[in-house]
Amino acid sequence: MAGVVSLFASANPDGLEFVGEQVGFTQAAADSAVAGSPLADYGVAVVSNPLLSGALAGVVGVLVTVVLALALAALARRGNARRPESTSV
């Protein structure tokens, strides 16, 4: 779904970027520390087609989120398994 929905994302600047253009402080902005990363700027650096690049970035983002959520759930489950059951009277 992320791959399809991202094809319809707006190319217009987001709220902060729009205000920065209106007020005139966008020239003072510096690139992010991760601006050169493979998934920077809502796209995949090695894919030249902007629609495909954005769709692929959406799919990768969802997959990374799911993997991290499953890893956290596994850690939480392991922590609960080690905890002795409390005996309430």
Coordinates of N, CA, C and O in Angstrom, one line a residue:
M1 N 0.8 -1.2 0.0 CA 0.0 0.0 0.0 C 0.9 1.3 0.0 O 0.5 2.2 -0.7
A2 N 2.0 1.2 0.7 CA 2.8 2.4 0.8 C 3.4 2.7 -0.6 O 3.6 3.9 -0.9
G3 N 3.7 1.7 -1.4 CA 4.2 1.9 -2.7 C 3.2 2.6 -3.6 O 3.6 3.4 -4.4
V4 N 2.0 2.2 -3.5 CA 0.9 2.8 -4.3 C 0.5 4.2 -3.8 O 0.4 5.2 -4.6
V5 N 0.3 4.4 -2.6 CA -0.1 5.6 -2.0 C 1.0 6.7 -2.2 O 0.6 7.9 -2.5
S6 N 2.2 6.3 -2.1 CA 3.3 7.3 -2.3 C 3.3 7.9 -3.7 O 3.9 9.0 -3.9
L7 N 2.7 7.2 -4.7 CA 2.7 7.7 -6.0 C 1.8 9.0 -6.1 O 1.9 9.8 -7.0
F8 N 0.9 9.1 -5.2 CA 0.0 10.3 -5.2 C 0.4 11.4 -4.2 O -0.4 12.3 -3.9
A9 N 1.6 11.3 -3.6 CA 2.0 12.3 -2.7 C 2.3 13.6 -3.4 O 2.6 13.7 -4.5
S10 N 2.0 14.7 -2.7 CA 2.2 16.0 -3.3 C 3.6 16.3 -3.5 O 4.5 16.1 -2.6
A11 N 3.9 17.0 -4.6 CA 5.3 17.5 -4.8 C 5.5 18.8 -4.2 O 6.6 19.4 -4.3
N12 N 4.4 19.4 -3.7 CA 4.6 20.8 -3.1 C 5.4 20.7 -1.8 O 5.4 19.6 -1.1
P13 N 6.0 21.8 -1.4 CA 6.8 21.7 -0.1 C 5.8 21.5 1.1 O 4.7 21.9 1.0
D14 N 6.4 20.9 2.1 CA 5.6 20.7 3.3 C 5.4 22.0 4.1 O 5.9 23.0 3.6
G15 N 4.8 22.0 5.2 CA 4.4 23.2 5.9 C 5.6 24.1 6.3 O 5.6 25.3 6.0
L16 N 6.6 23.5 6.9 CA 7.8 24.3 7.3 C 8.6 24.8 6.1 O 9.0 26.0 6.1
E17 N 8.7 24.0 5.1 CA 9.4 24.5 3.9 C 8.6 25.6 3.2 O 9.2 26.6 2.7
F18 N 7.3 25.5 3.2 CA 6.5 26.5 2.6 C 6.6 27.8 3.3 O 6.8 28.9 2.7
V19 N 6.6 27.8 4.6 CA 6.7 29.0 5.5 C 8.1 29.6 5.3 O 8.3 30.8 5.2
G20 N 9.1 28.7 5.2 CA 10.5 29.2 5.0 C 10.6 29.9 3.7 O 11.3 30.9 3.7
E21 N 10.0 29.4 2.7 CA 10.0 30.1 1.4 C 9.3 31.5 1.5 O 9.8 32.5 0.9
Q22 N 8.2 31.5 2.2 CA 7.4 32.7 2.3 C 8.1 33.8 3.2 O 8.1 35.0 2.8
V23 N 8.7 33.4 4.3 CA 9.4 34.3 5.2 C 10.8 34.6 4.7 O 11.3 35.7 5.0
G24 N 11.4 33.7 4.0 CA 12.7 33.9 3.4 C 13.9 33.4 4.2 O 15.0 33.9 4.1
F25 N 13.7 32.3 5.0 CA 14.8 31.8 5.8 C 15.3 30.5 5.2 O 16.1 29.8 5.8
T26 N 14.8 30.1 4.0 CA 15.3 28.8 3.5 C 16.8 28.8 3.1 O 17.4 27.8 3.0
Q27 N 17.3 30.0 2.8 CA 18.7 30.1 2.4 C 19.6 29.8 3.6 O 20.8 29.4 3.4
A28 N 19.1 30.0 4.8 CA 19.9 29.7 6.0 C 19.9 28.2 6.4 O 20.7 27.8 7.2
A29 N 19.1 27.4 5.7 CA 19.0 26.0 6.1 C 20.3 25.3 5.6 O 20.8 25.6 4.5
A30 N 20.7 24.3 6.4 CA 21.8 23.5 6.0 C 21.3 22.1 5.7 O 20.3 21.7 6.2
D31 N 22.0 21.3 4.9 CA 21.6 20.0 4.6 C 21.7 19.1 5.9 O 22.5 19.3 6.8
S32 N 20.8 18.1 5.9 CA 20.8 17.2 7.0 C 22.1 16.3 7.0 O 22.7 16.2 6.0
A33 N 22.5 15.8 8.1 CA 23.6 14.9 8.2 C 23.4 13.6 7.4 O 24.4 13.0 6.9
V34 N 22.2 13.3 7.1 CA 21.9 12.1 6.3 C 21.4 12.4 4.9 O 20.8 11.6 4.2
A35 N 21.7 13.6 4.4 CA 21.2 14.1 3.1 C 21.8 13.2 2.0 O 21.2 13.1 0.9
G36 N 22.9 12.6 2.2 CA 23.5 11.8 1.1 C 23.2 10.3 1.3 O 23.7 9.5 0.5
S37 N 22.3 9.9 2.2 CA 22.0 8.5 2.4 C 21.1 8.0 1.2 O 20.5 8.7 0.5
P38 N 21.1 6.7 1.1 CA 20.4 6.1 0.0 C 18.9 6.4 -0.1 O 18.2 6.3 -1.1
L39 N 18.2 6.7 1.1 CA 16.8 6.9 1.1 C 16.5 8.4 1.4 O 15.4 8.7 1.9
A40 N 17.4 9.3 1.2 CA 17.2 10.7 1.5 C 16.2 11.3 0.6 O 16.0 10.9 -0.6
D41 N 15.5 12.3 1.0 CA 14.5 13.1 0.3 C 13.4 12.3 -0.3 O 12.9 12.5 -1.4
Y42 N 12.9 11.3 0.5 CA 11.7 10.5 0.1 C 11.9 9.8 -1.2 O 11.0 9.7 -2.0
G43 N 13.1 9.3 -1.5 CA 13.4 8.5 -2.7 C 14.5 7.6 -2.5 O 15.2 7.6 -1.4
V44 N 14.8 6.8 -3.5 CA 15.9 5.9 -3.5 C 16.9 6.4 -4.4 O 16.6 6.6 -5.6
A45 N 18.1 6.6 -4.0 CA 19.2 7.3 -4.7 C 19.5 6.6 -6.0 O 19.8 7.3 -7.0
V46 N 19.5 5.3 -6.1 CA 19.9 4.6 -7.3 C 18.9 4.4 -8.3 O 19.1 3.9 -9.4
V47 N 17.6 4.9 -8.1 CA 16.5 4.8 -9.0 C 16.3 6.2 -9.6 O 16.0 7.1 -8.9
S48 N 16.4 6.3 -10.9 CA 16.3 7.6 -11.6 C 14.8 8.0 -11.8 O 14.5 9.2 -11.9
N49 N 13.9 7.1 -11.9 CA 12.5 7.4 -12.1 C 11.9 7.9 -10.8 O 11.9 7.2 -9.8
P50 N 11.5 9.2 -10.7 CA 11.0 9.8 -9.4 C 9.8 9.0 -8.9 O 9.7 8.9 -7.6
L51 N 8.9 8.6 -9.7 CA 7.7 7.9 -9.2 C 8.1 6.5 -8.6 O 7.6 6.2 -7.5
L52 N 8.9 5.8 -9.3 CA 9.3 4.5 -8.8 C 10.2 4.7 -7.6 O 10.1 3.9 -6.6
S53 N 11.0 5.7 -7.6 CA 11.9 6.0 -6.5 C 11.1 6.2 -5.2 O 11.4 5.7 -4.1
G54 N 10.1 7.1 -5.3 CA 9.3 7.4 -4.1 C 8.5 6.2 -3.7 O 8.4 5.9 -2.4
A55 N 8.0 5.4 -4.6 CA 7.2 4.2 -4.2 C 8.1 3.2 -3.5 O 7.7 2.6 -2.5
L56 N 9.3 3.0 -4.0 CA 10.2 2.1 -3.4 C 10.7 2.5 -2.1 O 10.8 1.7 -1.1
A57 N 10.9 3.8 -1.9 CA 11.2 4.3 -0.6 C 10.1 4.1 0.4 O 10.4 3.8 1.6
G58 N 8.9 4.2 0.0 CA 7.7 4.0 0.9 C 7.7 2.5 1.3 O 7.5 2.2 2.5
V59 N 7.9 1.6 0.4 CA 7.9 0.2 0.7 C 9.1 -0.2 1.6 O 8.9 -0.9 2.6
V60 N 10.2 0.4 1.4 CA 11.4 0.1 2.2 C 11.1 0.7 3.6 O 11.4 0.0 4.7
G61 N 10.6 1.9 3.7 CA 10.2 2.5 5.0 C 9.3 1.6 5.8 O 9.5 1.4 7.0
V62 N 8.3 1.1 5.2 CA 7.3 0.2 5.9 C 8.0 -1.1 6.3 O 7.8 -1.5 7.5
L63 N 8.8 -1.7 5.5 CA 9.5 -2.9 5.8 C 10.4 -2.7 7.0 O 10.4 -3.5 8.0
V64 N 11.2 -1.6 7.0 CA 12.1 -1.3 8.2 C 11.3 -1.1 9.4 O 11.6 -1.6 10.5
T65 N 10.1 -0.4 9.4 CA 9.3 -0.2 10.5 C 8.7 -1.5 11.1 O 8.7 -1.7 12.3
V66 N 8.3 -2.4 10.2 CA 7.7 -3.7 10.6 C 8.8 -4.5 11.3 O 8.6 -5.1 12.3
V67 N 10.0 -4.6 10.7 CA 11.1 -5.4 11.3 C 11.5 -4.8 12.6 O 11.7 -5.6 13.6
L68 N 11.6 -3.5 12.8 CA 11.9 -3.0 14.1 C 10.8 -3.2 15.1 O 11.1 -3.6 16.3
A69 N 9.5 -3.1 14.7 CA 8.4 -3.4 15.6 C 8.4 -4.9 16.1 O 8.2 -5.2 17.2
L70 N 8.7 -5.8 15.1 CA 8.7 -7.2 15.5 C 9.9 -7.5 16.4 O 9.8 -8.3 17.3
A71 N 11.0 -6.8 16.2 CA 12.2 -7.0 17.0 C 11.9 -6.5 18.5 O 12.2 -7.2 19.4
L72 N 11.2 -5.4 18.6 CA 10.9 -4.9 19.9 C 9.9 -5.8 20.6 O 9.9 -6.1 21.8
A73 N 8.9 -6.3 19.8 CA 7.9 -7.3 20.4 C 8.6 -8.5 20.9 O 8.3 -9.1 21.9
A74 N 9.6 -9.0 20.1 CA 10.3 -10.2 20.5 C 11.1 -10.0 21.8 O 11.1 -10.8 22.7
L75 N 11.7 -8.8 21.9 CA 12.4 -8.5 23.1 C 11.5 -8.4 24.3 O 11.8 -8.8 25.4
A76 N 10.4 -7.8 24.1 CA 9.4 -7.6 25.2 C 8.9 -9.0 25.6 O 8.7 -9.3 26.8
R77 N 8.6 -9.9 24.7 CA 8.1 -11.2 25.0 C 9.2 -12.0 25.7 O 8.9 -12.7 26.7
R78 N 10.4 -11.8 25.3 CA 11.5 -12.6 26.0 C 11.6 -12.1 27.4 O 11.9 -12.8 28.4
G79 N 11.5 -10.8 27.6 CA 11.5 -10.2 29.0 C 10.4 -10.7 29.9 O 10.6 -11.0 31.1
N80 N 9.2 -10.9 29.3 CA 8.1 -11.4 30.1 C 8.3 -12.8 30.4 O 7.8 -13.3 31.4
A81 N 8.9 -13.6 29.5 CA 9.1 -15.0 29.8 C 10.1 -15.3 30.9 O 10.0 -16.3 31.6
R82 N 11.0 -14.4 31.1 CA 12.0 -14.6 32.1 C 11.5 -14.1 33.5 O 12.0 -14.5 34.5
R83 N 10.5 -13.3 33.5 CA 9.9 -12.8 34.8 C 9.1 -13.9 35.5 O 8.3 -14.5 34.9
P84 N 9.4 -14.2 36.8 CA 8.7 -15.2 37.5 C 7.3 -14.7 37.7 O 7.0 -13.6 37.9
E85 N 6.3 -15.7 37.7 CA 4.9 -15.4 37.9 C 4.8 -15.0 39.4 O 5.3 -15.6 40.3
S86 N 4.0 -14.0 39.6 CA 3.7 -13.5 41.0 C 2.6 -14.4 41.5 O 1.6 -14.7 40.8
T87 N 2.7 -14.7 42.8 CA 1.7 -15.5 43.4 C 0.9 -14.5 44.4 O 1.5 -14.0 45.4
S88 N -0.3 -14.2 44.0 CA -1.0 -13.3 44.9 C -2.0 -14.1 45.7 O -2.6 -15.1 45.3
V89 N -2.1 -13.7 46.9 CA -2.9 -14.4 47.9 C -4.2 -13.6 48.2 O -4.3 -12.5 48.2

